[in-house]
Amino acid sequence: MVFDHVRLSLAVIVILLSIYAACDERFQKRILLTDPSDLQQLINNLQGEIQTLKAKVETQTSEIASLKQELLQPLSGGGSTFVRWGRTDCPAHVTELVYSGYAGGSWYAHYGAAADQLCLPPDPEWLNTTVVPDDYTGRLYGAEYESHTGHTLFGSKSQDEEIPCAVCRSTSFVSSVMIPARTTCYSGWTKAYGGSLASGYYGHYAATEYVCVDEHAQPVAGGADRDDDGVLFFGVKAFCGSLRCPPYEQDKYITCVVCMK
């Protein structure tokens, strides 16, 4: 009985090995039940093939894991951009200047004003088209530092001065963020510049956005210091109520910092 089971098992193995050998020219040698050495050799070869395939799978799995890790790593070489308001230069060593120009936007009292401020280049280009004159358009004006007392956060003699700006690109960081009410960056981030938060006057019709004006703000070189208006940059103060105090404090001017990572 035991002999029959062994013989049957050997027959099954031989059939399987015969099928395997038919698919591989290396195993065209005839298998004989009466030659245990041939059978053992084929089993050894099959085990070797299995080990080789297993090693290849493990190697490829490792390579795939390595590639996934590389794809998840931040891109090198920088690329993050931001506007430095109030300056014509970019932070040294960590950024490069894309262009410098003038801050601009909508008139402070227009109902249909665009909300965002722009950093306008000094060398505009124009489309070569003919447009029929039309009063139904958006409008673009320059920007001025402003304060009802005449003493702004942006320099002792900056009232009504035109505002410069610089578009900067990081040379080694891939992201940037403007954080209000901070003078330093959180752990793991690098400071590009800091200063004071600015926006339009709350009583004017036009909506504006919050921007971070450099703590060493400058006027446009050679710009006019007369009251031409346009988009106006005011300092921003905290008002308690829905704004939690503490940690904020009533009538305190809000700082800001631009951070990179």
PDB file of C-alpha atoms in Angstrom:
ATOM      1  CA  MET A   1       0.000   0.000   0.000  1.00  0.00           C
ATOM      2  CA  VAL A   2       2.768   2.465   0.952  1.00  0.00           C
ATOM      3  CA  PHE A   3       4.683   1.518  -2.175  1.00  0.00           C
ATOM      4  CA  ASP A   4       1.614   2.292  -4.325  1.00  0.00           C
ATOM      5  CA  HIS A   5       1.265   5.746  -2.755  1.00  0.00           C
ATOM      6  CA  VAL A   6       4.941   6.498  -3.345  1.00  0.00           C
ATOM      7  CA  ARG A   7       4.710   5.244  -6.916  1.00  0.00           C
ATOM      8  CA  LEU A   8       1.605   7.390  -7.515  1.00  0.00           C
ATOM      9  CA  SER A   9       3.297  10.478  -6.037  1.00  0.00           C
ATOM     10  CA  LEU A  10       6.359   9.914  -8.195  1.00  0.00           C
ATOM     11  CA  ALA A  11       4.160   9.583 -11.261  1.00  0.00           C
ATOM     12  CA  VAL A  12       2.438  12.915 -10.511  1.00  0.00           C
ATOM     13  CA  ILE A  13       5.803  14.644 -10.040  1.00  0.00           C
ATOM     14  CA  VAL A  14       7.075  13.155 -13.284  1.00  0.00           C
ATOM     15  CA  ILE A  15       4.004  14.375 -15.155  1.00  0.00           C
ATOM     16  CA  LEU A  16       4.428  17.896 -13.761  1.00  0.00           C
ATOM     17  CA  LEU A  17       8.114  17.923 -14.554  1.00  0.00           C
ATOM     18  CA  SER A  18       7.435  16.626 -18.049  1.00  0.00           C
ATOM     19  CA  ILE A  19       5.045  19.520 -18.660  1.00  0.00           C
ATOM     20  CA  TYR A  20       7.653  21.970 -17.310  1.00  0.00           C
ATOM     21  CA  ALA A  21      10.386  20.389 -19.437  1.00  0.00           C
ATOM     22  CA  ALA A  22       8.267  20.648 -22.582  1.00  0.00           C
ATOM     23  CA  CYS A  23       8.226  24.434 -22.118  1.00  0.00           C
ATOM     24  CA  ASP A  24      11.980  24.775 -21.623  1.00  0.00           C
ATOM     25  CA  GLU A  25      14.638  23.529 -24.051  1.00  0.00           C
ATOM     26  CA  ARG A  26      17.008  22.954 -21.148  1.00  0.00           C
ATOM     27  CA  PHE A  27      14.838  20.078 -19.952  1.00  0.00           C
ATOM     28  CA  GLN A  28      14.469  18.064 -23.140  1.00  0.00           C
ATOM     29  CA  LYS A  29      16.261  15.137 -21.585  1.00  0.00           C
ATOM     30  CA  ARG A  30      13.976  12.127 -21.236  1.00  0.00           C
ATOM     31  CA  ILE A  31      12.739  11.424 -17.704  1.00  0.00           C
ATOM     32  CA  LEU A  32      12.912   7.815 -16.575  1.00  0.00           C
ATOM     33  CA  LEU A  33      11.108   6.532 -13.498  1.00  0.00           C
ATOM     34  CA  THR A  34      13.769   3.925 -13.119  1.00  0.00           C
ATOM     35  CA  ASP A  35      16.530   6.586 -12.828  1.00  0.00           C
ATOM     36  CA  PRO A  36      16.180   8.394  -9.456  1.00  0.00           C
ATOM     37  CA  SER A  37      19.275  10.497 -10.153  1.00  0.00           C
ATOM     38  CA  ASP A  38      17.634  12.128 -13.187  1.00  0.00           C
ATOM     39  CA  LEU A  39      14.498  12.824 -11.168  1.00  0.00           C
ATOM     40  CA  GLN A  40      16.506  14.371  -8.327  1.00  0.00           C
ATOM     41  CA  GLN A  41      18.478  16.494 -10.763  1.00  0.00           C
ATOM     42  CA  LEU A  42      15.288  17.848 -12.302  1.00  0.00           C
ATOM     43  CA  ILE A  43      13.879  18.636  -8.855  1.00  0.00           C
ATOM     44  CA  ASN A  44      17.097  20.449  -7.962  1.00  0.00           C
ATOM     45  CA  ASN A  45      16.978  22.416 -11.203  1.00  0.00           C
ATOM     46  CA  LEU A  46      13.364  23.352 -10.586  1.00  0.00           C
ATOM     47  CA  GLN A  47      14.182  24.520  -7.057  1.00  0.00           C
ATOM     48  CA  GLY A  48      17.071  26.575  -8.438  1.00  0.00           C
ATOM     49  CA  GLU A  49      14.771  28.230 -10.972  1.00  0.00           C
ATOM     50  CA  ILE A  50      12.283  29.040  -8.214  1.00  0.00           C
ATOM     51  CA  GLN A  51      15.021  30.600  -6.073  1.00  0.00           C
ATOM     52  CA  THR A  52      16.247  32.656  -9.042  1.00  0.00           C
ATOM     53  CA  LEU A  53      12.756  33.921  -9.782  1.00  0.00           C
ATOM     54  CA  LYS A  54      12.222  34.720  -6.095  1.00  0.00           C
ATOM     55  CA  ALA A  55      15.451  36.725  -6.010  1.00  0.00           C
ATOM     56  CA  LYS A  56      14.381  38.673  -9.131  1.00  0.00           C
ATOM     57  CA  VAL A  57      11.004  39.476  -7.573  1.00  0.00           C
ATOM     58  CA  GLU A  58      12.663  40.702  -4.382  1.00  0.00           C
ATOM     59  CA  THR A  59      15.074  42.875  -6.386  1.00  0.00           C
ATOM     60  CA  GLN A  60      12.289  44.395  -8.464  1.00  0.00           C
ATOM     61  CA  THR A  61      10.192  45.011  -5.332  1.00  0.00           C
ATOM     62  CA  SER A  62      13.123  46.855  -3.779  1.00  0.00           C
ATOM     63  CA  GLU A  63      13.636  48.950  -6.932  1.00  0.00           C
ATOM     64  CA  ILE A  64       9.944  49.875  -7.050  1.00  0.00           C
ATOM     65  CA  ALA A  65      10.034  50.941  -3.388  1.00  0.00           C
ATOM     66  CA  SER A  66      13.115  53.057  -4.081  1.00  0.00           C
ATOM     67  CA  LEU A  67      11.450  54.752  -7.066  1.00  0.00           C
ATOM     68  CA  LYS A  68       8.337  55.496  -5.010  1.00  0.00           C
ATOM     69  CA  GLN A  69      10.515  57.077  -2.335  1.00  0.00           C
ATOM     70  CA  GLU A  70      12.250  59.263  -4.926  1.00  0.00           C
ATOM     71  CA  LEU A  71       8.919  60.417  -6.338  1.00  0.00           C
ATOM     72  CA  LEU A  72       7.760  61.423  -2.871  1.00  0.00           C
ATOM     73  CA  GLN A  73      10.861  63.542  -2.253  1.00  0.00           C
ATOM     74  CA  PRO A  74      10.550  67.331  -2.809  1.00  0.00           C
ATOM     75  CA  LEU A  75      11.878  68.561  -6.116  1.00  0.00           C
ATOM     76  CA  SER A  76      15.328  70.104  -5.899  1.00  0.00           C
ATOM     77  CA  GLY A  77      16.328  73.428  -7.369  1.00  0.00           C
ATOM     78  CA  GLY A  78      13.654  75.632  -5.804  1.00  0.00           C
ATOM     79  CA  GLY A  79      10.777  77.094  -7.783  1.00  0.00           C
ATOM     80  CA  SER A  80       8.560  78.828  -5.230  1.00  0.00           C
ATOM     81  CA  THR A  81       7.682  82.444  -6.097  1.00  0.00           C
ATOM     82  CA  PHE A  82       6.310  85.329  -4.046  1.00  0.00           C
ATOM     83  CA  VAL A  83       6.008  89.125  -4.197  1.00  0.00           C
ATOM     84  CA  ARG A  84       8.136  91.266  -1.905  1.00  0.00           C
ATOM     85  CA  TRP A  85       6.011  94.382  -1.422  1.00  0.00           C
ATOM     86  CA  GLY A  86       7.804  97.661  -0.783  1.00  0.00           C
ATOM     87  CA  ARG A  87      11.155  96.622  -2.238  1.00  0.00           C
ATOM     88  CA  THR A  88      12.811  96.311  -5.636  1.00  0.00           C
ATOM     89  CA  ASP A  89      15.225  93.552  -4.565  1.00  0.00           C
ATOM     90  CA  CYS A  90      14.860  89.968  -3.339  1.00  0.00           C
ATOM     91  CA  PRO A  91      16.260  88.338  -0.171  1.00  0.00           C
ATOM     92  CA  ALA A  92      19.929  87.547  -0.755  1.00  0.00           C
ATOM     93  CA  HIS A  93      21.400  84.026  -1.018  1.00  0.00           C
ATOM     94  CA  VAL A  94      18.064  82.140  -1.042  1.00  0.00           C
ATOM     95  CA  THR A  95      16.155  83.824  -3.890  1.00  0.00           C
ATOM     96  CA  GLU A  96      16.629  85.351  -7.310  1.00  0.00           C
ATOM     97  CA  LEU A  97      14.894  88.352  -8.861  1.00  0.00           C
ATOM     98  CA  VAL A  98      12.338  87.570 -11.573  1.00  0.00           C
ATOM     99  CA  TYR A  99      11.516  91.250 -12.093  1.00  0.00           C
ATOM    100  CA  SER A 100      10.934  94.409 -10.066  1.00  0.00           C
ATOM    101  CA  GLY A 101       8.265  97.014 -10.724  1.00  0.00           C
ATOM    102  CA  TYR A 102       5.398  98.939  -9.220  1.00  0.00           C
ATOM    103  CA  ALA A 103       2.441  97.928  -7.083  1.00  0.00           C
ATOM    104  CA  GLY A 104      -0.898  98.520  -8.763  1.00  0.00           C
ATOM    105  CA  GLY A 105      -4.574  97.725  -8.530  1.00  0.00           C
ATOM    106  CA  SER A 106      -8.057  99.241  -8.520  1.00  0.00           C
ATOM    107  CA  TRP A 107      -9.220 102.668  -7.314  1.00  0.00           C
ATOM    108  CA  TYR A 108     -10.007 102.561  -3.627  1.00  0.00           C
ATOM    109  CA  ALA A 109     -13.608 103.841  -3.996  1.00  0.00           C
ATOM    110  CA  HIS A 110     -14.829 101.884  -7.043  1.00  0.00           C
ATOM    111  CA  TYR A 111     -17.620  99.407  -6.343  1.00  0.00           C
ATOM    112  CA  GLY A 112     -16.517  97.040  -9.082  1.00  0.00           C
ATOM    113  CA  ALA A 113     -12.848  97.097  -8.120  1.00  0.00           C
ATOM    114  CA  ALA A 114     -10.674  94.001  -8.416  1.00  0.00           C
ATOM    115  CA  ALA A 115      -9.664  92.771  -4.971  1.00  0.00           C
ATOM    116  CA  ASP A 116      -6.059  91.767  -5.585  1.00  0.00           C
ATOM    117  CA  GLN A 117      -2.975  93.948  -5.917  1.00  0.00           C
ATOM    118  CA  LEU A 118      -0.550  93.411  -8.786  1.00  0.00           C
ATOM    119  CA  CYS A 119       3.204  93.740  -9.143  1.00  0.00           C
ATOM    120  CA  LEU A 120       3.436  95.543 -12.490  1.00  0.00           C
ATOM    121  CA  PRO A 121       6.616  95.222 -14.592  1.00  0.00           C
ATOM    122  CA  PRO A 122       8.369  98.428 -15.704  1.00  0.00           C
ATOM    123  CA  ASP A 123       8.487  97.353 -19.369  1.00  0.00           C
ATOM    124  CA  PRO A 124       4.895  96.576 -20.462  1.00  0.00           C
ATOM    125  CA  GLU A 125       4.162  95.029 -23.857  1.00  0.00           C
ATOM    126  CA  TRP A 126       0.984  95.523 -25.881  1.00  0.00           C
ATOM    127  CA  LEU A 127      -1.126  93.409 -28.192  1.00  0.00           C
ATOM    128  CA  ASN A 128      -1.084  94.505 -31.821  1.00  0.00           C
ATOM    129  CA  THR A 129      -4.864  94.808 -32.080  1.00  0.00           C
ATOM    130  CA  THR A 130      -7.416  97.529 -32.726  1.00  0.00           C
ATOM    131  CA  VAL A 131     -10.073  97.882 -30.010  1.00  0.00           C
ATOM    132  CA  VAL A 132     -13.150 100.119 -30.248  1.00  0.00           C
ATOM    133  CA  PRO A 133     -13.117 102.551 -27.269  1.00  0.00           C
ATOM    134  CA  ASP A 134     -15.391 101.379 -24.463  1.00  0.00           C
ATOM    135  CA  ASP A 135     -16.011 102.778 -20.974  1.00  0.00           C
ATOM    136  CA  TYR A 136     -17.202  99.384 -19.684  1.00  0.00           C
ATOM    137  CA  THR A 137     -13.804  98.057 -18.614  1.00  0.00           C
ATOM    138  CA  GLY A 138     -11.772  97.284 -15.570  1.00  0.00           C
ATOM    139  CA  ARG A 139      -9.290  99.945 -14.493  1.00  0.00           C
ATOM    140  CA  LEU A 140      -5.715  99.775 -13.282  1.00  0.00           C
ATOM    141  CA  TYR A 141      -4.032 102.376 -11.098  1.00  0.00           C
ATOM    142  CA  GLY A 142      -0.827 102.715  -9.166  1.00  0.00           C
ATOM    143  CA  ALA A 143      -0.465 102.206  -5.414  1.00  0.00           C
ATOM    144  CA  GLU A 144       0.473 104.544  -2.570  1.00  0.00           C
ATOM    145  CA  TYR A 145       1.375 104.201   1.081  1.00  0.00           C
ATOM    146  CA  GLU A 146      -1.421 105.781   3.095  1.00  0.00           C
ATOM    147  CA  SER A 147      -2.381 106.887   6.597  1.00  0.00           C
ATOM    148  CA  HIS A 148      -4.931 109.399   7.859  1.00  0.00           C
ATOM    149  CA  THR A 149      -2.329 110.793  10.273  1.00  0.00           C
ATOM    150  CA  GLY A 150       0.374 111.005   7.642  1.00  0.00           C
ATOM    151  CA  HIS A 151       2.634 108.659   9.654  1.00  0.00           C
ATOM    152  CA  THR A 152       2.579 105.206   8.081  1.00  0.00           C
ATOM    153  CA  LEU A 153       4.109 101.894   9.114  1.00  0.00           C
ATOM    154  CA  PHE A 154       6.105 101.916   5.902  1.00  0.00           C
ATOM    155  CA  GLY A 155       8.532 104.744   6.537  1.00  0.00           C
ATOM    156  CA  SER A 156       8.555 108.091   8.351  1.00  0.00           C
ATOM    157  CA  LYS A 157       8.040 110.078   5.143  1.00  0.00           C
ATOM    158  CA  SER A 158       6.177 107.525   3.058  1.00  0.00           C
ATOM    159  CA  GLN A 159       2.728 109.181   2.953  1.00  0.00           C
ATOM    160  CA  ASP A 160       1.463 109.265  -0.659  1.00  0.00           C
ATOM    161  CA  GLU A 161       4.693 107.696  -1.934  1.00  0.00           C
ATOM    162  CA  GLU A 162       4.368 105.180  -4.766  1.00  0.00           C
ATOM    163  CA  ILE A 163       5.033 101.559  -3.834  1.00  0.00           C
ATOM    164  CA  PRO A 164       7.668  99.342  -5.492  1.00  0.00           C
ATOM    165  CA  CYS A 165       7.586  95.546  -5.580  1.00  0.00           C
ATOM    166  CA  ALA A 166       9.738  92.601  -6.586  1.00  0.00           C
ATOM    167  CA  VAL A 167       8.743  89.141  -7.816  1.00  0.00           C
ATOM    168  CA  CYS A 168      11.168  86.670  -6.286  1.00  0.00           C
ATOM    169  CA  ARG A 169      11.901  83.012  -6.999  1.00  0.00           C
ATOM    170  CA  SER A 170      13.419  80.703  -4.420  1.00  0.00           C
ATOM    171  CA  THR A 171      16.597  78.961  -5.544  1.00  0.00           C
ATOM    172  CA  SER A 172      16.338  76.074  -3.083  1.00  0.00           C
ATOM    173  CA  PHE A 173      12.756  75.918  -1.736  1.00  0.00           C
ATOM    174  CA  VAL A 174       9.612  74.646  -3.435  1.00  0.00           C
ATOM    175  CA  SER A 175       6.878  76.313  -1.373  1.00  0.00           C
ATOM    176  CA  SER A 176       6.238  79.649   0.295  1.00  0.00           C
ATOM    177  CA  VAL A 177       3.570  81.069   2.580  1.00  0.00           C
ATOM    178  CA  MET A 178       2.716  84.459   4.039  1.00  0.00           C
ATOM    179  CA  ILE A 179       1.914  84.124   7.743  1.00  0.00           C
ATOM    180  CA  PRO A 180       0.073  87.060   9.347  1.00  0.00           C
ATOM    181  CA  ALA A 181       0.744  88.125  12.932  1.00  0.00           C
ATOM    182  CA  ARG A 182       4.215  86.558  13.015  1.00  0.00           C
ATOM    183  CA  THR A 183       7.737  87.967  12.784  1.00  0.00           C
ATOM    184  CA  THR A 184       9.408  84.541  12.675  1.00  0.00           C
ATOM    185  CA  CYS A 185       8.684  81.308  10.823  1.00  0.00           C
ATOM    186  CA  TYR A 186       7.569  78.062  12.390  1.00  0.00           C
ATOM    187  CA  SER A 187      10.045  75.225  12.840  1.00  0.00           C
ATOM    188  CA  GLY A 188      11.300  73.752   9.568  1.00  0.00           C
ATOM    189  CA  TRP A 189      10.626  76.929   7.540  1.00  0.00           C
ATOM    190  CA  THR A 190      13.112  79.603   6.404  1.00  0.00           C
ATOM    191  CA  LYS A 191      12.314  83.312   6.590  1.00  0.00           C
ATOM    192  CA  ALA A 192      12.389  85.230   3.298  1.00  0.00           C
ATOM    193  CA  TYR A 193      11.348  88.583   4.727  1.00  0.00           C
ATOM    194  CA  GLY A 194       9.051  90.095   7.337  1.00  0.00           C
ATOM    195  CA  GLY A 195       7.197  93.340   7.900  1.00  0.00           C
ATOM    196  CA  SER A 196       3.717  94.744   8.420  1.00  0.00           C
ATOM    197  CA  LEU A 197       0.387  93.524   7.108  1.00  0.00           C
ATOM    198  CA  ALA A 198      -1.327  95.968   4.743  1.00  0.00           C
ATOM    199  CA  SER A 199      -4.765  96.240   3.141  1.00  0.00           C
ATOM    200  CA  GLY A 200      -7.196  98.908   1.985  1.00  0.00           C
ATOM    201  CA  TYR A 201      -9.104 101.159   4.388  1.00  0.00           C
ATOM    202  CA  TYR A 202     -12.102  99.376   5.876  1.00  0.00           C
ATOM    203  CA  GLY A 203     -14.484 102.273   5.080  1.00  0.00           C
ATOM    204  CA  HIS A 204     -13.730 102.374   1.353  1.00  0.00           C
ATOM    205  CA  TYR A 205     -15.935 100.667  -1.217  1.00  0.00           C
ATOM    206  CA  ALA A 206     -13.315  98.627  -3.042  1.00  0.00           C
ATOM    207  CA  ALA A 207     -12.298  95.240  -1.721  1.00  0.00           C
ATOM    208  CA  THR A 208      -8.595  94.547  -1.238  1.00  0.00           C
ATOM    209  CA  GLU A 209      -6.386  91.677  -0.146  1.00  0.00           C
ATOM    210  CA  TYR A 210      -3.916  91.428   2.703  1.00  0.00           C
ATOM    211  CA  VAL A 211      -0.276  91.699   1.639  1.00  0.00           C
ATOM    212  CA  CYS A 212       2.994  91.720   3.568  1.00  0.00           C
ATOM    213  CA  VAL A 213       4.971  94.969   3.161  1.00  0.00           C
ATOM    214  CA  ASP A 214       8.681  94.676   3.902  1.00  0.00           C
ATOM    215  CA  GLU A 215       9.845  96.058   7.263  1.00  0.00           C
ATOM    216  CA  HIS A 216      12.397  98.152   5.354  1.00  0.00           C
ATOM    217  CA  ALA A 217       9.903  99.433   2.803  1.00  0.00           C
ATOM    218  CA  GLN A 218      10.993 101.947   0.182  1.00  0.00           C
ATOM    219  CA  PRO A 219       9.198 104.303  -2.207  1.00  0.00           C
ATOM    220  CA  VAL A 220       9.539 104.042  -5.976  1.00  0.00           C
ATOM    221  CA  ALA A 221      12.773 105.767  -6.952  1.00  0.00           C
ATOM    222  CA  GLY A 222      11.915 108.955  -8.807  1.00  0.00           C
ATOM    223  CA  GLY A 223       8.206 108.473  -8.177  1.00  0.00           C
ATOM    224  CA  ALA A 224       5.797 111.282  -7.352  1.00  0.00           C
ATOM    225  CA  ASP A 225       4.921 111.931  -3.705  1.00  0.00           C
ATOM    226  CA  ARG A 226       1.696 113.808  -4.443  1.00  0.00           C
ATOM    227  CA  ASP A 227      -1.734 112.534  -3.467  1.00  0.00           C
ATOM    228  CA  ASP A 228      -2.728 110.712  -6.666  1.00  0.00           C
ATOM    229  CA  ASP A 229      -4.487 107.857  -4.815  1.00  0.00           C
ATOM    230  CA  GLY A 230      -5.332 104.628  -6.631  1.00  0.00           C
ATOM    231  CA  VAL A 231      -5.007 101.431  -4.599  1.00  0.00           C
ATOM    232  CA  LEU A 232      -4.013 102.406  -1.061  1.00  0.00           C
ATOM    233  CA  PHE A 233      -1.881 100.452   1.400  1.00  0.00           C
ATOM    234  CA  PHE A 234      -2.911 101.002   5.028  1.00  0.00           C
ATOM    235  CA  GLY A 235      -1.617  99.288   8.128  1.00  0.00           C
ATOM    236  CA  VAL A 236      -3.905  96.644   9.646  1.00  0.00           C
ATOM    237  CA  LYS A 237      -4.993  96.711  13.313  1.00  0.00           C
ATOM    238  CA  ALA A 238      -6.598  94.020  15.449  1.00  0.00           C
ATOM    239  CA  PHE A 239     -10.180  94.458  16.654  1.00  0.00           C
ATOM    240  CA  CYS A 240     -11.356  92.199  19.457  1.00  0.00           C
ATOM    241  CA  GLY A 241     -14.707  90.421  19.476  1.00  0.00           C
ATOM    242  CA  SER A 242     -14.932  87.647  16.931  1.00  0.00           C
ATOM    243  CA  LEU A 243     -11.124  87.963  16.917  1.00  0.00           C
ATOM    244  CA  ARG A 244      -9.908  86.271  20.089  1.00  0.00           C
ATOM    245  CA  CYS A 245      -8.206  88.553  22.618  1.00  0.00           C
ATOM    246  CA  PRO A 246      -5.957  87.250  24.016  1.00  0.00           C
ATOM    247  CA  PRO A 247      -3.857  86.183  22.225  1.00  0.00           C
ATOM    248  CA  TYR A 248      -4.558  89.236  20.028  1.00  0.00           C
ATOM    249  CA  GLU A 249      -4.717  92.766  21.442  1.00  0.00           C
ATOM    250  CA  GLN A 250      -7.035  95.626  20.585  1.00  0.00           C
ATOM    251  CA  ASP A 251      -5.580  98.263  18.190  1.00  0.00           C
ATOM    252  CA  LYS A 252      -2.243  96.473  17.806  1.00  0.00           C
ATOM    253  CA  TYR A 253      -0.794  96.609  14.302  1.00  0.00           C
ATOM    254  CA  ILE A 254      -0.470  93.187  12.697  1.00  0.00           C
ATOM    255  CA  THR A 255       2.930  91.932  11.581  1.00  0.00           C
ATOM    256  CA  CYS A 256       3.649  89.384   8.872  1.00  0.00           C
ATOM    257  CA  VAL A 257       6.385  87.097   7.597  1.00  0.00           C
ATOM    258  CA  VAL A 258       6.954  85.232   4.322  1.00  0.00           C
ATOM    259  CA  CYS A 259       8.415  81.762   4.876  1.00  0.00           C
ATOM    260  CA  MET A 260       9.843  79.132   2.523  1.00  0.00           C
ATOM    261  CA  LYS A 261      10.365  75.379   2.675  1.00  0.00           C
TER     262      LYS A 261
END
